[in-house]
Coordinates of C-alpha atoms and ligand atoms in Angstrom, one line a residue:
M18 CA -47.6 -10.1 -5.4
I19 CA -46.3 -9.4 -1.9
F20 CA -43.4 -11.6 -2.7
F21 CA -42.7 -9.7 -5.9
V22 CA -42.7 -6.3 -4.1
L23 CA -40.6 -7.5 -1.2
Y24 CA -38.0 -9.6 -2.9
V25 CA -37.8 -8.1 -6.4
L26 CA -39.0 -4.5 -6.5
M27 CA -37.7 -3.3 -3.1
P28 CA -34.1 -4.4 -3.7
L29 CA -34.2 -2.8 -7.2
I30 CA -35.5 0.5 -5.8
M31 CA -32.8 0.4 -3.1
L32 CA -30.1 -0.3 -5.6
F33 CA -31.1 2.6 -7.9
P34 CA -32.4 5.3 -5.7
T35 CA -32.0 7.8 -8.5
V36 CA -34.8 6.2 -10.5
T37 CA -37.3 7.7 -8.1
Y38 CA -36.0 11.2 -8.4
G39 CA -36.8 11.7 -12.1
Q40 CA -35.0 14.8 -13.2
T41 CA -31.8 14.4 -11.1
R42 CA -28.7 12.7 -12.3
T43 CA -25.8 11.3 -10.4
L44 CA -22.1 11.0 -11.1
N45 CA -19.6 9.0 -9.0
I46 CA -16.1 10.3 -8.4
V47 CA -14.0 7.3 -7.6
Y48 CA -10.6 8.3 -6.2
T49 CA -7.3 7.5 -4.7
G50 CA -4.5 9.7 -3.5
G51 CA -1.4 9.6 -1.4
V52 CA -0.9 5.8 -2.0
N53 CA 2.9 6.3 -1.6
G54 CA 4.0 3.3 -3.6
E55 CA 1.9 0.7 -1.8
L56 CA 1.2 -1.7 -4.7
E57 CA -0.3 -4.2 -2.3
P58 CA -0.4 -4.9 1.4
C59 CA 2.3 -7.2 2.9
G60 CA -0.2 -9.6 4.3
C61 CA 1.6 -9.8 7.6
S62 CA -1.6 -9.6 9.5
P63 CA -5.2 -10.1 8.5
K64 CA -6.1 -6.9 10.4
T65 CA -4.0 -4.7 8.1
D66 CA -4.5 -6.7 4.9
F67 CA -6.4 -4.1 2.9
G68 CA -5.8 -2.3 -0.4
G69 CA -3.6 -3.0 -3.3
V70 CA -4.0 -2.3 -7.0
A71 CA -5.0 -5.8 -8.0
R72 CA -8.0 -5.7 -5.7
R73 CA -8.8 -2.1 -6.6
A74 CA -8.9 -3.1 -10.3
G75 CA -10.9 -6.2 -9.5
Y76 CA -13.5 -4.2 -7.5
L77 CA -13.8 -1.7 -10.4
A78 CA -14.2 -4.4 -13.0
E79 CA -16.9 -6.1 -11.0
H80 CA -18.9 -2.9 -10.1
R81 CA -18.4 -0.9 -13.3
K82 CA -22.2 -1.0 -14.1
M83 CA -23.2 0.0 -10.6
L84 CA -20.8 2.9 -10.5
S85 CA -21.5 4.3 -13.9
P86 CA -21.4 7.0 -14.8
Y87 CA -18.1 7.5 -12.9
I88 CA -14.8 9.1 -13.3
L89 CA -11.6 7.6 -11.8
I90 CA -9.0 9.9 -10.4
D91 CA -5.7 9.7 -8.5
S92 CA -4.8 12.9 -6.7
G93 CA -1.0 12.3 -6.7
N94 CA 1.8 11.1 -4.5
F95 CA 1.1 7.6 -5.7
I96 CA 4.8 6.6 -5.7
D97 CA 7.7 6.1 -3.4
K98 CA 11.2 7.6 -3.4
D99 CA 13.4 7.5 -6.5
T100 CA 15.4 4.3 -5.8
P101 CA 15.8 1.3 -8.0
Q102 CA 12.9 -0.4 -6.3
G103 CA 10.9 2.9 -6.3
R104 CA 11.3 3.0 -10.1
L105 CA 10.0 -0.5 -10.5
K106 CA 7.1 0.5 -8.3
A107 CA 6.3 3.5 -10.3
E108 CA 6.3 1.4 -13.5
A109 CA 3.9 -1.2 -12.0
M110 CA 1.7 1.6 -10.6
L111 CA 1.4 3.3 -14.0
K112 CA 0.6 0.0 -15.7
A113 CA -2.1 -0.7 -13.1
F114 CA -3.5 2.9 -13.7
S115 CA -3.6 2.2 -17.4
I116 CA -5.4 -1.1 -16.9
M117 CA -8.0 0.5 -14.7
K118 CA -8.4 3.3 -17.2
Y119 CA -7.8 6.3 -14.8
D120 CA -9.4 9.5 -16.2
A121 CA -6.9 11.8 -14.5
V122 CA -3.7 11.2 -12.5
A123 CA -1.9 14.1 -10.8
F124 CA 1.9 14.1 -10.7
L125 CA 2.7 16.1 -7.5
K126 CA 5.5 16.1 -4.9
M127 CA 6.7 12.5 -5.0
E128 CA 6.4 12.2 -8.7
K129 CA 8.4 15.4 -9.2
E130 CA 11.4 13.7 -7.5
F131 CA 11.8 11.5 -10.6
P132 CA 13.4 12.9 -13.7
Y133 CA 11.0 13.6 -16.6
S134 CA 12.9 11.2 -18.9
F135 CA 12.0 8.3 -16.6
F136 CA 8.2 8.9 -17.1
S137 CA 8.2 9.9 -20.7
G138 CA 9.0 6.4 -21.9
L139 CA 6.6 4.8 -19.5
L140 CA 3.8 7.1 -20.6
K141 CA 4.2 6.1 -24.2
K142 CA 3.6 2.5 -23.2
N143 CA 0.7 3.3 -20.8
K144 CA -2.0 5.6 -21.8
I145 CA -2.5 7.8 -18.8
P146 CA -4.0 11.3 -18.6
V147 CA -1.4 13.1 -16.5
I148 CA -1.9 16.6 -15.0
S149 CA 0.9 18.4 -13.2
D150 CA 2.4 21.8 -12.5
M151 CA 5.6 20.5 -14.1
P152 CA 6.1 22.3 -17.4
Q153 CA 6.1 19.1 -19.5
Y154 CA 2.4 18.3 -18.7
K155 CA -1.0 19.9 -18.9
Q156 CA -2.3 21.4 -15.7
S157 CA -6.0 20.6 -16.5
I158 CA -8.0 18.2 -18.5
S159 CA -11.6 18.1 -19.6
I160 CA -13.5 14.9 -19.2
K161 CA -16.9 14.2 -20.8
R162 CA -18.9 11.4 -19.2
E163 CA -22.4 11.0 -20.5
A164 CA -24.0 14.5 -20.0
F165 CA -21.4 15.7 -17.6
A166 CA -18.5 18.0 -18.4
V167 CA -15.8 17.9 -15.9
N168 CA -12.7 20.0 -15.4
V169 CA -9.9 18.4 -13.4
S170 CA -6.9 20.5 -12.6
V171 CA -3.9 20.9 -10.3
N172 CA -3.9 24.7 -10.6
P173 CA -6.1 26.4 -8.0
M174 CA -6.8 29.3 -10.4
N175 CA -8.0 27.1 -13.3
Y176 CA -11.6 26.5 -12.5
Q177 CA -14.0 26.8 -15.5
K178 CA -17.5 28.1 -15.4
G179 CA -20.2 25.7 -16.5
K180 CA -18.3 22.6 -15.6
L181 CA -17.9 20.4 -12.6
N182 CA -14.6 21.6 -11.2
I183 CA -12.3 19.1 -9.4
L184 CA -8.9 20.2 -7.9
L185 CA -6.2 17.7 -7.1
T186 CA -3.6 18.8 -4.6
D187 CA -1.0 17.6 -2.1
K188 CA -1.5 20.7 0.1
P189 CA -3.0 20.3 3.5
V190 CA -6.6 21.3 4.3
S191 CA -5.5 24.4 6.1
E192 CA -4.0 25.8 2.9
I193 CA -6.8 25.0 0.5
K194 CA -10.0 25.4 2.4
D195 CA -10.6 29.0 1.3
L196 CA -10.2 28.4 -2.4
K197 CA -13.1 29.6 -4.6
G198 CA -14.7 28.0 -7.6
W199 CA -14.1 24.3 -6.9
D200 CA -16.9 21.8 -6.5
V201 CA -14.6 19.1 -5.2
I202 CA -11.0 19.1 -3.9
I203 CA -9.2 15.7 -3.6
L204 CA -6.1 15.7 -1.3
S205 CA -3.1 13.5 -1.4
S206 CA -1.4 15.2 1.6
G207 CA -1.6 12.1 3.7
E208 CA -4.2 13.7 6.0
I209 CA -7.2 11.3 6.5
L210 CA -10.6 12.9 6.3
E211 CA -12.9 10.1 7.5
E212 CA -15.9 12.3 6.3
P213 CA -15.8 14.9 3.6
L214 CA -15.4 18.5 4.7
K215 CA -17.9 21.0 3.3
V216 CA -16.6 24.5 3.1
N217 CA -18.5 27.3 1.2
G218 CA -19.9 24.9 -1.4
T219 CA -16.7 22.9 -1.8
I220 CA -16.5 19.3 -0.9
I221 CA -13.1 18.3 0.3
V222 CA -12.1 14.6 0.4
S223 CA -8.7 12.9 0.9
G224 CA -7.2 9.7 -0.5
Y225 CA -7.0 6.9 2.0
P226 CA -3.4 6.3 3.0
K227 CA -1.7 3.4 1.2
G228 CA -4.8 3.0 -0.9
E229 CA -6.3 0.7 1.7
R230 CA -9.8 2.0 0.8
L231 CA -11.2 3.4 -2.4
G232 CA -13.1 6.7 -2.0
I233 CA -16.4 7.0 -3.7
L234 CA -18.1 10.4 -3.8
T235 CA -21.6 10.4 -5.3
L236 CA -22.8 13.7 -6.5
Q237 CA -26.4 14.3 -7.3
F238 CA -27.3 17.1 -9.6
D239 CA -30.5 19.0 -10.2
S240 CA -31.8 19.5 -13.8
G241 CA -29.8 22.8 -14.0
G242 CA -26.5 20.9 -13.3
E243 CA -26.0 22.2 -9.8
V244 CA -24.9 19.8 -7.1
L245 CA -27.9 19.0 -5.0
E246 CA -26.6 16.5 -2.6
S247 CA -23.5 14.4 -2.0
K248 CA -22.9 11.0 -0.4
H249 CA -19.5 9.5 0.5
K250 CA -18.4 6.0 1.1
W251 CA -15.1 4.2 1.7
Q252 CA -14.9 1.0 -0.1
A253 CA -12.7 -1.4 1.9
L254 CA -10.4 -3.5 -0.3
G255 CA -10.1 -6.7 1.7
K256 CA -9.2 -10.2 0.9
D257 CA -12.7 -11.0 -0.2
I258 CA -12.3 -8.9 -3.3
K259 CA -11.5 -10.8 -6.4
E260 CA -8.2 -9.6 -8.0
D261 CA -7.9 -8.4 -11.5
I262 CA -5.7 -10.9 -13.4
N263 CA -4.0 -8.4 -15.6
V264 CA -2.9 -6.2 -12.7
R265 CA -1.7 -9.3 -10.9
K266 CA 0.4 -10.1 -14.0
A267 CA 1.9 -6.7 -13.7
L268 CA 2.6 -7.3 -10.1
K269 CA 4.3 -10.6 -10.9
E270 CA 6.6 -8.7 -13.4
Y271 CA 7.3 -6.3 -10.6
D272 CA 8.3 -9.1 -8.2
A273 CA 10.6 -10.5 -10.8
G274 CA 12.2 -7.1 -11.4
V275 CA 12.6 -6.6 -7.6
A276 CA 14.2 -10.0 -7.1
G277 CA 16.7 -9.0 -9.8
L278 CA 17.9 -6.2 -7.6
L279 CA 19.5 -8.7 -5.3
K280 CA 20.8 -11.1 -7.9
D281 CA 24.3 -9.5 -8.2
D282 CA 26.2 -12.7 -7.5
S283 CA 29.6 -11.1 -8.2
K284 CA 29.2 -8.6 -5.3
P285 CA 31.7 -9.6 -2.6
L286 CA 30.2 -10.4 0.8
A287 CA 31.2 -8.4 3.7
K288 CA 33.1 -10.3 6.4
M289 CA 30.6 -12.6 8.0
S290 CA 29.6 -10.9 11.3
Y291 CA 26.4 -13.0 11.2
L292 CA 26.9 -16.7 11.6
G293 CA 23.6 -18.4 11.3
S294 CA 21.7 -20.7 13.7
S295 CA 23.6 -23.9 12.9
K296 CA 26.8 -22.3 14.1
C297 CA 25.1 -21.3 17.3
G298 CA 23.8 -24.8 17.6
E299 CA 27.3 -26.2 18.0
C300 CA 27.2 -24.9 21.6
H301 CA 23.5 -24.0 22.2
Q302 CA 21.6 -26.8 20.6
P303 CA 18.6 -26.8 23.0
F304 CA 18.0 -23.2 22.1
V305 CA 18.0 -24.0 18.5
E306 CA 15.5 -26.8 19.1
S307 CA 13.1 -24.4 20.9
W308 CA 13.5 -21.7 18.3
K309 CA 12.6 -24.2 15.5
K310 CA 9.2 -24.5 17.1
T311 CA 8.4 -20.8 16.7
R312 CA 7.0 -19.1 13.7
H313 CA 10.3 -17.2 13.4
A314 CA 11.9 -20.3 12.0
G315 CA 9.4 -20.4 9.1
A316 CA 9.5 -16.6 8.3
F317 CA 11.3 -17.0 5.0
S318 CA 9.0 -19.7 3.7
S319 CA 6.1 -17.3 4.3
L320 CA 7.7 -15.0 1.8
E321 CA 8.4 -17.9 -0.6
R322 CA 4.7 -18.9 -0.4
V323 CA 3.6 -15.4 -1.6
G324 CA 6.4 -15.0 -4.2
K325 CA 8.2 -12.3 -2.3
S326 CA 11.4 -13.9 -1.1
G327 CA 13.5 -11.6 -3.3
D328 CA 11.9 -8.4 -2.2
P329 CA 14.2 -6.3 0.0
E330 CA 11.2 -4.6 1.6
C331 CA 10.0 -7.9 2.9
I332 CA 13.3 -9.6 3.6
K333 CA 14.4 -7.0 6.1
C334 CA 12.0 -8.4 8.7
H335 CA 11.9 -12.1 7.6
T336 CA 15.6 -12.8 7.8
A337 CA 18.6 -12.0 10.0
G338 CA 20.7 -8.8 9.4
F339 CA 19.5 -7.8 6.0
G340 CA 21.0 -4.4 5.1
E341 CA 23.7 -4.7 7.7
K342 CA 27.3 -5.6 7.2
G343 CA 27.7 -9.4 7.0
G344 CA 23.9 -10.0 7.3
F345 CA 21.5 -11.7 4.9
Y346 CA 21.9 -10.7 1.3
N347 CA 19.9 -13.2 -0.8
A348 CA 18.9 -16.8 -0.5
K349 CA 21.6 -18.0 -2.8
K350 CA 24.5 -16.2 -1.2
T351 CA 23.4 -16.4 2.5
P352 CA 21.1 -19.4 2.8
M353 CA 22.1 -19.8 6.5
L354 CA 20.6 -16.4 7.3
T355 CA 17.1 -16.9 6.0
N356 CA 14.3 -16.7 8.7
V357 CA 14.1 -14.6 11.8
Q358 CA 17.2 -16.3 13.3
C359 CA 19.0 -16.2 16.6
E360 CA 21.0 -13.1 15.6
A361 CA 17.9 -11.1 14.6
C362 CA 17.2 -10.9 18.3
H363 CA 20.6 -11.5 19.9
G364 CA 22.7 -9.4 17.4
P365 CA 25.5 -10.6 15.2
G366 CA 27.5 -13.4 16.7
G367 CA 30.9 -12.9 15.1
E368 CA 32.5 -11.2 18.1
H369 CA 30.7 -13.5 20.5
L370 CA 32.8 -16.4 19.1
L371 CA 36.0 -14.5 19.8
D372 CA 35.0 -13.6 23.4
F373 CA 32.1 -15.4 25.1
S374 CA 32.2 -13.1 28.1
K375 CA 31.3 -10.1 25.9
P376 CA 27.6 -9.7 26.3
M377 CA 25.3 -10.0 23.3
Q378 CA 22.7 -7.4 22.4
P379 CA 20.5 -7.0 25.5
M380 CA 17.0 -8.4 25.1
A381 CA 14.1 -5.9 25.4
E382 CA 10.8 -5.1 23.8
S383 CA 12.5 -2.6 21.5
V384 CA 14.3 -5.5 19.8
C385 CA 10.9 -7.0 18.8
L386 CA 9.4 -3.6 17.8
K387 CA 11.8 -3.2 14.9
C388 CA 9.8 -5.9 13.1
H389 CA 6.5 -6.0 15.1
T390 CA 5.2 -2.7 14.0
K391 CA 1.7 -1.3 14.1
S392 CA 1.0 -2.3 10.5
T393 CA 2.8 -5.7 10.4
S394 CA 1.7 -6.9 13.9
P395 CA -1.2 -4.9 15.2
D396 CA -1.9 -7.5 17.9
F397 CA 1.7 -7.3 19.3
N398 CA 1.7 -7.4 23.1
Y399 CA 5.2 -7.9 24.6
P400 CA 4.4 -10.3 27.5
I401 CA 2.0 -12.4 25.4
Y402 CA 4.3 -12.6 22.4
L403 CA 7.4 -13.2 24.5
E404 CA 5.7 -16.2 26.1
K405 CA 5.3 -17.7 22.7
V406 CA 8.9 -17.4 21.6
K407 CA 10.7 -18.0 24.9
H408 CA 13.3 -20.8 25.0
K409 CA 11.8 -23.6 26.9
Ligands
HEC29 C1 13.8 -9.5 12.4 C2 12.4 -9.3 12.7 C3 11.7 -9.8 13.9 C4 12.2 -9.6 15.2 C5 13.4 -8.9 15.7 C6 11.2 -10.3 16.0 N1 10.2 -10.9 15.3 FE1 8.6 -12.0 15.9 N2 8.1 -12.3 14.0 C7 8.7 -11.8 12.9 C8 8.1 -12.4 11.7 C9 8.5 -12.0 10.2 C10 7.1 -13.2 12.1 C11 6.1 -14.0 11.2 C12 6.8 -15.3 10.8 C13 5.9 -16.0 9.8 O1 4.9 -16.7 10.2 O2 6.2 -15.9 8.6 C14 7.1 -13.1 13.6 C15 6.2 -13.9 14.3 C16 6.2 -13.8 15.7 C17 5.3 -14.5 16.6 C18 4.2 -15.4 16.1 C19 2.9 -14.6 16.1 C20 1.7 -15.5 16.3 O3 0.6 -14.9 16.3 O4 1.8 -16.7 16.6 C21 5.6 -14.2 17.9 C22 4.9 -14.6 19.1 C23 6.7 -13.3 17.8 N3 7.1 -13.1 16.5 C24 7.3 -12.7 18.9 C25 8.4 -11.9 18.9 C26 9.1 -11.3 20.1 C27 8.6 -11.5 21.5 C28 10.2 -10.7 19.7 C29 11.2 -9.9 20.5 C30 11.8 -10.7 21.6 C31 10.2 -10.8 18.2 N4 9.1 -11.6 17.8 C32 11.2 -10.3 17.4 C33 9.8 -10.9 12.8 C34 10.5 -10.6 14.0
HEC30 C1 8.6 -4.3 9.6 C2 8.8 -5.7 9.5 C3 8.1 -6.5 8.4 C4 8.1 -6.3 7.1 C5 8.8 -5.1 6.3 C6 7.4 -7.3 6.4 N1 6.9 -8.2 7.4 FE1 5.8 -9.8 7.0 N2 5.6 -10.1 9.0 C7 6.2 -9.3 10.0 C8 5.7 -9.8 11.3 C9 6.1 -9.2 12.6 C10 4.8 -10.8 11.1 C11 4.0 -11.6 12.2 C12 2.9 -10.7 12.6 C13 2.0 -11.3 13.7 O1 1.6 -12.5 13.6 O2 1.8 -10.6 14.7 C14 4.8 -11.0 9.7 C15 4.0 -12.0 9.0 C16 4.0 -12.2 7.7 C17 3.3 -13.3 7.0 C18 2.6 -14.4 7.7 C19 1.1 -14.2 7.8 C20 0.4 -15.4 8.3 O3 -0.4 -15.2 9.1 O4 0.7 -16.5 7.9 C21 3.5 -13.1 5.7 C22 3.0 -14.0 4.5 C23 4.3 -11.9 5.5 N3 4.6 -11.4 6.7 C24 4.7 -11.4 4.2 C25 5.4 -10.3 4.1 C26 5.6 -9.7 2.8 C27 5.2 -10.2 1.5 C28 6.3 -8.5 3.0 C29 6.8 -7.5 2.0 C30 5.9 -7.0 1.1 C31 6.5 -8.4 4.5 N4 5.9 -9.5 5.1 C32 7.2 -7.4 5.1 C33 7.1 -8.3 9.8 C34 7.3 -7.7 8.6
HEC31 C1 12.5 -13.6 19.0 C2 13.8 -13.3 19.5 C3 14.8 -14.5 19.8 C4 15.3 -15.3 18.9 C5 15.0 -15.4 17.4 C6 16.2 -16.2 19.6 N1 16.2 -15.8 20.9 FE1 17.5 -16.5 22.3 N2 16.6 -15.4 23.7 C7 15.6 -14.5 23.5 C8 15.1 -14.0 24.7 C9 13.9 -13.0 24.9 C10 15.9 -14.6 25.8 C11 15.7 -14.4 27.3 C12 14.5 -15.1 27.8 C13 14.6 -16.6 27.6 O1 15.5 -17.2 28.3 O2 13.9 -17.2 26.8 C14 16.8 -15.5 25.1 C15 17.8 -16.2 25.7 C16 18.8 -16.9 25.1 C17 19.9 -17.6 25.7 C18 20.2 -17.6 27.1 C19 20.8 -16.4 27.6 C20 21.0 -16.5 29.1 O3 21.0 -15.4 29.8 O4 21.3 -17.6 29.6 C21 20.6 -18.2 24.7 C22 21.9 -18.9 24.8 C23 19.9 -18.0 23.5 N3 18.8 -17.2 23.7 C24 20.3 -18.5 22.3 C25 19.6 -18.4 21.1 C26 19.8 -19.1 19.9 C27 21.0 -20.1 19.7 C28 18.9 -18.8 19.0 C29 18.7 -19.3 17.6 C30 18.6 -20.7 17.5 C31 18.0 -17.8 19.7 N4 18.4 -17.6 20.9 C32 16.9 -17.2 19.0 C33 15.1 -14.2 22.3 C34 15.4 -14.8 21.1
HEC32 C1 31.8 -22.2 20.4 C2 30.6 -22.2 21.3 C3 29.6 -21.1 21.1 C4 29.0 -20.7 19.9 C5 29.2 -21.3 18.5 C6 28.0 -19.7 20.3 N1 28.0 -19.5 21.6 FE1 26.8 -18.3 22.7 N2 27.8 -18.7 24.4 C7 28.8 -19.6 24.5 C8 29.4 -19.6 25.8 C9 30.5 -20.4 26.3 C10 28.6 -18.6 26.5 C11 28.8 -18.1 27.9 C12 28.6 -19.1 28.9 C13 27.1 -19.2 29.2 O1 26.6 -18.3 29.8 O2 26.6 -20.2 28.7 C14 27.6 -18.1 25.6 C15 26.6 -17.2 25.9 C16 25.6 -16.8 25.0 C17 24.4 -16.0 25.4 C18 24.1 -15.5 26.8 C19 25.0 -14.4 27.2 C20 24.6 -13.0 26.6 O3 25.5 -12.2 26.4 O4 23.5 -12.8 26.4 C21 23.7 -15.9 24.3 C22 22.4 -15.1 24.1 C23 24.4 -16.6 23.2 N3 25.5 -17.2 23.7 C24 23.9 -16.6 21.9 C25 24.7 -17.2 20.9 C26 24.3 -17.1 19.5 C27 23.1 -16.3 19.0 C28 25.2 -17.8 18.8 C29 25.2 -17.9 17.3 C30 25.4 -16.7 16.5 C31 26.1 -18.3 19.7 N4 25.8 -17.9 21.0 C32 27.2 -19.1 19.4 C33 29.3 -20.4 23.5 C34 29.0 -20.3 22.1

């Protein structure tokens, strides 16, 4: 009997605290906002390896029962700039939203930078309840979830009596904290509210930047439908979370699309100002040997391992001179410039060959920091890291 209480009953009670309240009901608001085109983390460091739509979808699929009843919301600014790669991201993001069955998605500042025609086709393919203050969309939608009636809007004036009112906005806290009539406001301004703010009966939460964590706001209602209590939690989306295979499929399509951006083989190469390490080796062979022992020499195969060797956003730090005149273009056209080569640190060698007395790019910590950023290399420490790559 004691065994039964300890190991069976107690965990059950802890899992379902609402059972003991009788009349009260709970609703989970599961939300993202301000994801800014981050489809998935780069995986450069385990310390920053959080988030991504495949894990988000995997988490939801696995915890659907535990979360129900819940509504799933994105409060806007989920995409990046309107560039060819930005468009591919937007497409993949919408597909992921549709697989996860978002109940409401706000199109705000970043989304408004794309032409309407770009979205209209995509929204036919992916069923997504969009709200926006752009004239082509509705500003509010009503969601019914079990006994709950929810009004989700982007218009601060559109709250509705008798419903749970949720406002989605990209305005900062300072501009919205005095609004009346809203039970919950979800921000996508980029501000991080580690804990919800409670102002005059309104609960204000923010999306976690880059979607590294999923917000879960649990509202508990009394029998009259008033919010009694709220709890908030950030669900971390780490490597331990099983990915959703359909979202992963969408991401693979995205990777293929992105790799296509650099496949323009007819594009003439700029005059080679970058030479590649085998050229340097003709005169500095011992330096090539020591470099080969560093992880820089395997930086491109790290991208190949994760299927990202065609992604300009990754290539720029895992090759030499990408985006610069005469630097890396793609693995086919410029195979000699894959990896973090000599010239990624010393600068292009073209002029060096014409005049050895001309100094190359001076070596300093700032050279490393172009690639070793807070998010890609949180453990970066110049003396310690330098020691590991010094020519010996
Ligand atoms: C062009 C971008 C770039 C530059 C410039 C750069 N690195 Fe790196 N570095 C990388 C990449 C990418 C990796 C990871 C390679 C891999 O394993 O795929 C890395 C890995 C390393 C590692 C291995 C980390 C470990 O935990 O073992 C060290 C050490 C390092 N870099 C030091 C430096 C130092 C010091 C500088 C400046 C003098 C520098 N790097 C400049 C991109 C760069
Ligand atoms: C701003 C520069 C930068 C960008 C952009 C970048 N990386 Fe990295 N990456 C690094 C650095 C620096 C390291 C080494 C970090 C360390 O060990 O301190 C690294 C390491 C890695 C590793 C090796 C991790 C390991 O421990 O084996 C992988 C894989 C990787 N990056 C993949 C990617 C992918 C995929 C992208 C694009 C989505 C990307 N990187 C974009 C700088 C960058
Ligand atoms: C991660 C950055 C980095 C990369 C990549 C790198 N080096 Fe260096 N290199 C340095 C640093 C830092 C120094 C100065 C400290 C030292 O001697 O190790 C240096 C010094 C040198 C020097 C000596 C300069 C002098 O004052 O005598 C030569 C030559 C050289 N590197 C050639 C190369 C060649 C060739 C490669 C490619 C095979 C290469 N380096 C790759 C960072 C780098
Ligand atoms: C044809 C021979 C030759 C080739 C090829 C060559 N170098 Fe040099 N390099 C020299 C000579 C000669 C010097 C100057 C004498 C010295 O200090 O060793 C020098 C000096 C250097 C220095 C130290 C001086 C400074 O300004 O920092 C670096 C670093 C360096 N080379 C890097 C490279 C890199 C990187 C490449 C490939 C892109 C390269 N070199 C290709 C011959 C060459």
